[in-house]
XYZ file of C-alpha atoms in Angstrom:
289
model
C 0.000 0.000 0.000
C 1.108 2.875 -0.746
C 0.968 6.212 1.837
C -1.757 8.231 -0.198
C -5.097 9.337 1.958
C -8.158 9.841 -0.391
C -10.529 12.248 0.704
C -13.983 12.173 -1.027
C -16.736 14.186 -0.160
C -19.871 12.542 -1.848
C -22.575 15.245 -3.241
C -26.368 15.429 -3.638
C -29.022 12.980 -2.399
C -28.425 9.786 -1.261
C -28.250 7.868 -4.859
C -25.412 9.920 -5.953
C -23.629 9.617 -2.648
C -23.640 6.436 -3.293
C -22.238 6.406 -6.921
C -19.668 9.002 -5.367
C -18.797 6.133 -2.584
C -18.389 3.323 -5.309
C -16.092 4.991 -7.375
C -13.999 6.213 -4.375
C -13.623 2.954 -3.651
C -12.809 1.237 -6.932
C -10.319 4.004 -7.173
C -8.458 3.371 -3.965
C -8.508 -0.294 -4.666
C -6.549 0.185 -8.311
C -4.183 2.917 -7.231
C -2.994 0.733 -4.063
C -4.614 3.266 -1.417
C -6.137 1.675 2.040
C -6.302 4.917 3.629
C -9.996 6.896 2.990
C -11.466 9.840 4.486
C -15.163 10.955 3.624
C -16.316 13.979 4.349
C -20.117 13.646 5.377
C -22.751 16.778 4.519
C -25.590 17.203 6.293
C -27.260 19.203 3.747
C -30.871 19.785 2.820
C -30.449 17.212 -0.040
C -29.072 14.670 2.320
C -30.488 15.365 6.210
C -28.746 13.159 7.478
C -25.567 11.361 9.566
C -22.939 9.016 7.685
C -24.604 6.628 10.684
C -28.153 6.771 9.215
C -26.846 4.878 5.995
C -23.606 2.934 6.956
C -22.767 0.534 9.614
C -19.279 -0.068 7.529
C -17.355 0.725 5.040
C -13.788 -0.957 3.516
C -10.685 -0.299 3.709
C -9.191 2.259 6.495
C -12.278 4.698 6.587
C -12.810 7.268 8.351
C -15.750 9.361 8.468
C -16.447 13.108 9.498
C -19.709 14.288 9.815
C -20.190 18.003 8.401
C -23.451 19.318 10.486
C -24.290 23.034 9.362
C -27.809 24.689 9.895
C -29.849 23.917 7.057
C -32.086 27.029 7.167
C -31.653 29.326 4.695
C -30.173 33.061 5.658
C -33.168 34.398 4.672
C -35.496 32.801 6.702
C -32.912 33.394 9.485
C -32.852 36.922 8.935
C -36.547 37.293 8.541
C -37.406 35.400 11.976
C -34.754 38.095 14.145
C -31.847 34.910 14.317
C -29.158 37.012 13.229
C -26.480 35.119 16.171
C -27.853 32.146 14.053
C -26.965 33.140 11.111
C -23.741 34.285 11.825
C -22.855 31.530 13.320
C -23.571 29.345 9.714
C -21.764 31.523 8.396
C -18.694 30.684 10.347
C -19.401 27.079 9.974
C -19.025 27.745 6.153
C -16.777 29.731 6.214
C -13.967 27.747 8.384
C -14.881 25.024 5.671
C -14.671 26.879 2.549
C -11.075 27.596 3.584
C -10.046 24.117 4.110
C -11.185 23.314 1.148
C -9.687 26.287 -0.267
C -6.241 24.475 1.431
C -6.980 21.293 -0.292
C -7.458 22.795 -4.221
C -3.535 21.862 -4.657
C -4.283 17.997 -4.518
C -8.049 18.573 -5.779
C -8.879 16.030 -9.185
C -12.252 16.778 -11.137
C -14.191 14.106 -10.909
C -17.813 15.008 -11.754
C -18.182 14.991 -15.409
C -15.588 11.883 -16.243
C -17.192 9.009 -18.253
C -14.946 7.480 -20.512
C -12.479 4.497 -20.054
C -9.790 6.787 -20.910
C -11.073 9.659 -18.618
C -10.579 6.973 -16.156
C -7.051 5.807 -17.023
C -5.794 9.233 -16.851
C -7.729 9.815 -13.734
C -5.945 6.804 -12.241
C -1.942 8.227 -13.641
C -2.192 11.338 -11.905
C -2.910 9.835 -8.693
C -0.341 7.495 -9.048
C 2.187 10.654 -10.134
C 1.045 13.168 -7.262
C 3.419 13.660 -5.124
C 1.271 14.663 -2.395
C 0.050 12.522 0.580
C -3.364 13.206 0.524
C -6.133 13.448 -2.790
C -8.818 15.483 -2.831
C -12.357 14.380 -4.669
C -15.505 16.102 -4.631
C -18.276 14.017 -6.673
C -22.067 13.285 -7.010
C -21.820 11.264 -9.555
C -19.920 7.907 -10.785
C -16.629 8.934 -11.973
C -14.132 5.504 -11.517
C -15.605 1.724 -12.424
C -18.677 0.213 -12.009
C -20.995 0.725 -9.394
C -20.395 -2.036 -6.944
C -21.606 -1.499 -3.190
C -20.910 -5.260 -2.229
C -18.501 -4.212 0.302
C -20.939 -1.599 1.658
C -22.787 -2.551 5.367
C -25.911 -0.184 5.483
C -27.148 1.078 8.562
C -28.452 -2.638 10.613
C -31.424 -1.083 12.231
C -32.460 -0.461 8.318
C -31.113 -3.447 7.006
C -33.054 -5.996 9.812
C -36.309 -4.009 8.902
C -35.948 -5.034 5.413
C -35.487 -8.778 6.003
C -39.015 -8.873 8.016
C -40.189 -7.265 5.571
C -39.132 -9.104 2.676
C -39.912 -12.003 4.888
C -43.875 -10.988 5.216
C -44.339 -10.403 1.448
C -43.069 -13.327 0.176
C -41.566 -13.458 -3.847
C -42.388 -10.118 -5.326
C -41.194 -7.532 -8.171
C -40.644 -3.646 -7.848
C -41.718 -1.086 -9.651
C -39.910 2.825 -8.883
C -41.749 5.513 -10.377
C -39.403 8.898 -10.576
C -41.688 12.102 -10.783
C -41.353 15.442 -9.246
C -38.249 17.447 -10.558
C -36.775 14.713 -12.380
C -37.528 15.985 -15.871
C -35.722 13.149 -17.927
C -37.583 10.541 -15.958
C -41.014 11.979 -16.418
C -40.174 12.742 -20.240
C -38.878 8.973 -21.185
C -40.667 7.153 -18.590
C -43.858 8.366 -18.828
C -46.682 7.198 -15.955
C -48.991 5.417 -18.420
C -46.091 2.763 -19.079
C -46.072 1.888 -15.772
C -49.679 1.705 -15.803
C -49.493 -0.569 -18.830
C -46.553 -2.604 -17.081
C -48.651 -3.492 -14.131
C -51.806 -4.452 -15.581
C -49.750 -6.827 -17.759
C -48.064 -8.397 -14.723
C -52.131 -8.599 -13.185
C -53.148 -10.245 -16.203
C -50.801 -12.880 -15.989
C -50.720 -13.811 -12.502
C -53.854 -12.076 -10.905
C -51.571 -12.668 -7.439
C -48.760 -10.932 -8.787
C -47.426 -8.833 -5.761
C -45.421 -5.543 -6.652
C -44.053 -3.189 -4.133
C -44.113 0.105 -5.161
C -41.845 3.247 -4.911
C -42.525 6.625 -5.715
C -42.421 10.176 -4.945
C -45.753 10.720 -6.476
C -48.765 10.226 -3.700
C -51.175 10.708 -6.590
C -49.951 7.412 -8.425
C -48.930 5.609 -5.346
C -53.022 6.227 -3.983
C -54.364 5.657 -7.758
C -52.974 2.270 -8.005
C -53.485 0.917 -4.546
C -56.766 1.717 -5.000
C -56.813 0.050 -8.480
C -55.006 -3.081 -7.128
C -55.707 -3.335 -3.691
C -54.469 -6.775 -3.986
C -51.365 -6.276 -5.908
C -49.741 -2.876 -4.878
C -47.844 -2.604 -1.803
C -46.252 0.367 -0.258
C -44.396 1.057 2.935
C -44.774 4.822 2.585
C -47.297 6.313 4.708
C -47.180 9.781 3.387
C -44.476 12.488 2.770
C -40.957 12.235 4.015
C -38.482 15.035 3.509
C -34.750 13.982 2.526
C -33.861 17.057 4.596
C -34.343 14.525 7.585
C -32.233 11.550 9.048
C -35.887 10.057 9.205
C -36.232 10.618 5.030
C -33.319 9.115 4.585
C -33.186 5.981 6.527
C -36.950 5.257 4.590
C -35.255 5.983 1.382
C -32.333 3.327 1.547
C -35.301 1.275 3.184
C -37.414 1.583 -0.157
C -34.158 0.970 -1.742
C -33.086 -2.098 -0.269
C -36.952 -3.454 -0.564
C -36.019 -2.479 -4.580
C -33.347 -4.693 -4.816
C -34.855 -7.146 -3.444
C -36.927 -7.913 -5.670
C -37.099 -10.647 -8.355
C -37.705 -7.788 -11.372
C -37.267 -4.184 -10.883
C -39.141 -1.716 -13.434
C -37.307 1.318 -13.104
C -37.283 5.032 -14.570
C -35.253 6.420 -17.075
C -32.165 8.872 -15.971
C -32.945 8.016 -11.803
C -30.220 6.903 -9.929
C -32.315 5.646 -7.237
C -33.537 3.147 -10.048
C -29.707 2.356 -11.032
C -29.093 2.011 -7.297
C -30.969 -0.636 -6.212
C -30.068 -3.064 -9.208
C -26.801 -2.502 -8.229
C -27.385 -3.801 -4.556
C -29.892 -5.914 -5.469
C -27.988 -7.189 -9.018
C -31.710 -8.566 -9.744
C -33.307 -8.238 -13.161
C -33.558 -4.163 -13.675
C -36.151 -3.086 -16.664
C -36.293 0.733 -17.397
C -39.451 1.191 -18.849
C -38.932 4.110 -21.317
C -40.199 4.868 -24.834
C -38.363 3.668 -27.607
C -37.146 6.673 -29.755
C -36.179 4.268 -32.506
């Protein structure tokens, strides 16, 4: 091994913390680094605790939980909470100059794709001089996506099995809506629609969990197929909370779960759970051929 720390700070919800994660990882394995230190946000997108998700992660990692307030200054401001404010402030502030510090052993990650992108990724690691490497991501930017040496959060993960356990053989259907643009452009609603009362016909005892971020759909087909829909979700949950996001990776372990998974186009939640799961993954999507 050599004496290189990698330091990744994964960005954006909890899907492309997750790609972030998986890349960090295959990177650290192919440049010879057992040394990893993730820098945890607690940011509106992601409300929550490394702890929430993880029970354990490989190598020599070591995690620091970032915790700022998550109002904005303007609501501060407009309530009288100025010390409050000020006081974020300082908390971003102190860590806009480390990172500042860091810029010298900083490596663009976001928008690499390619095989070569990644081979020359992978060189100048290997050629820095420094001690420590410096990625910020949200996004997949070394290998494949492979979480198998990923423990999620036990509490979570036991839930899951019970679950899993009660429901018996079942397939999964994840319905993106909202502000996901691409997903509710390619995958539009009426294929899932047509999806699941295809599955009905053919086995009239077809179970299907659902996921979605749509309460419309998710009360539309329940009450369509009371007997073939299920749904942990008992109404709203904000990703701004540890509680949002401990239901999210438990939707997303229920996902991969599942014998077939009909996902949406361009969600990473979708992309996600096959990946855990590595069960049969449709997108449904329309064919622009």
């Amino acid at each position: 091994m050599n004496n290189k720390t990698l330091i990744i700070e994964p960005r954006g919800g909890l899907g492309n913390r997750l790609l972030a994660i998986s890349s960090a990882i295959n990177l650290a394995r192919d440049c010879n680094i057992d040394k990893i230190e993730m820098l945890w946000d607690n940011i509106n997108e992601c409300g929550c605790n490394y702890e929430d998700v993880f029970s354990k992660l490989p190598f020599n990692f070591r995690v620091k939980n970032l915790k700022f307030i998550n109002e904005s200054y303007m609501t501060m401001l407009k309530h009288g909470q100025i010390i409050k404010a000020v006081w974020k402030a300082c908390q971003r502030g102190a860590f806009a100059v480390y990172k500042l510090c860091v810029k010298s052993y900083q490596f663009e990650a976001n928008s690499i794709k390619s095989d070569e992108e990644q081979a020359q990724l992978k060189k100048k690691i290997l050629e820095h001089n420094g001690k420590r490497v410096f990625i910020e991501s949200y996004n997949k930017f070394y290998g494949e996506v492979d979480l198998s040496l990923v423990e999620f959060n036990t509490e979570v993960v036991q839930k899951v099995s019970e679950y899993k356990e009660s429901l018996g053989e079942y397939d999964a259907m994840h319905i993106r809506r909202t502000d996901n643009a691409e997903a509710i452009k390619n995958s539009p609603t009426e294929l899932f629609y047509n999806k699941i009362a295809e599955i009905v016909k053919e086995k009239n005892d077809a179970r299907i969990y659902l996921a979605t971020d749509d309460s419309g759909i998710l009360k539309d087909l329940k009450e369509k197929y009371p007997d073939n829909i299920f749904s942990e979700a008992s109404g709203a949950v904000s990703r701004r909370t540890a509680e949002g996001i401990r239901f999210a990776l438990y939707e997303m372990l229920i996902l991969a779960g599942a014998r077939t998974l009909y996902g949406s186009y361009f969600s990473t939640f979708s992309l996600i759970a096959n990946c855990i799961g590595k069960n049969e993954m449709v997108v449904l999507h329309i064919d622009k051929k």
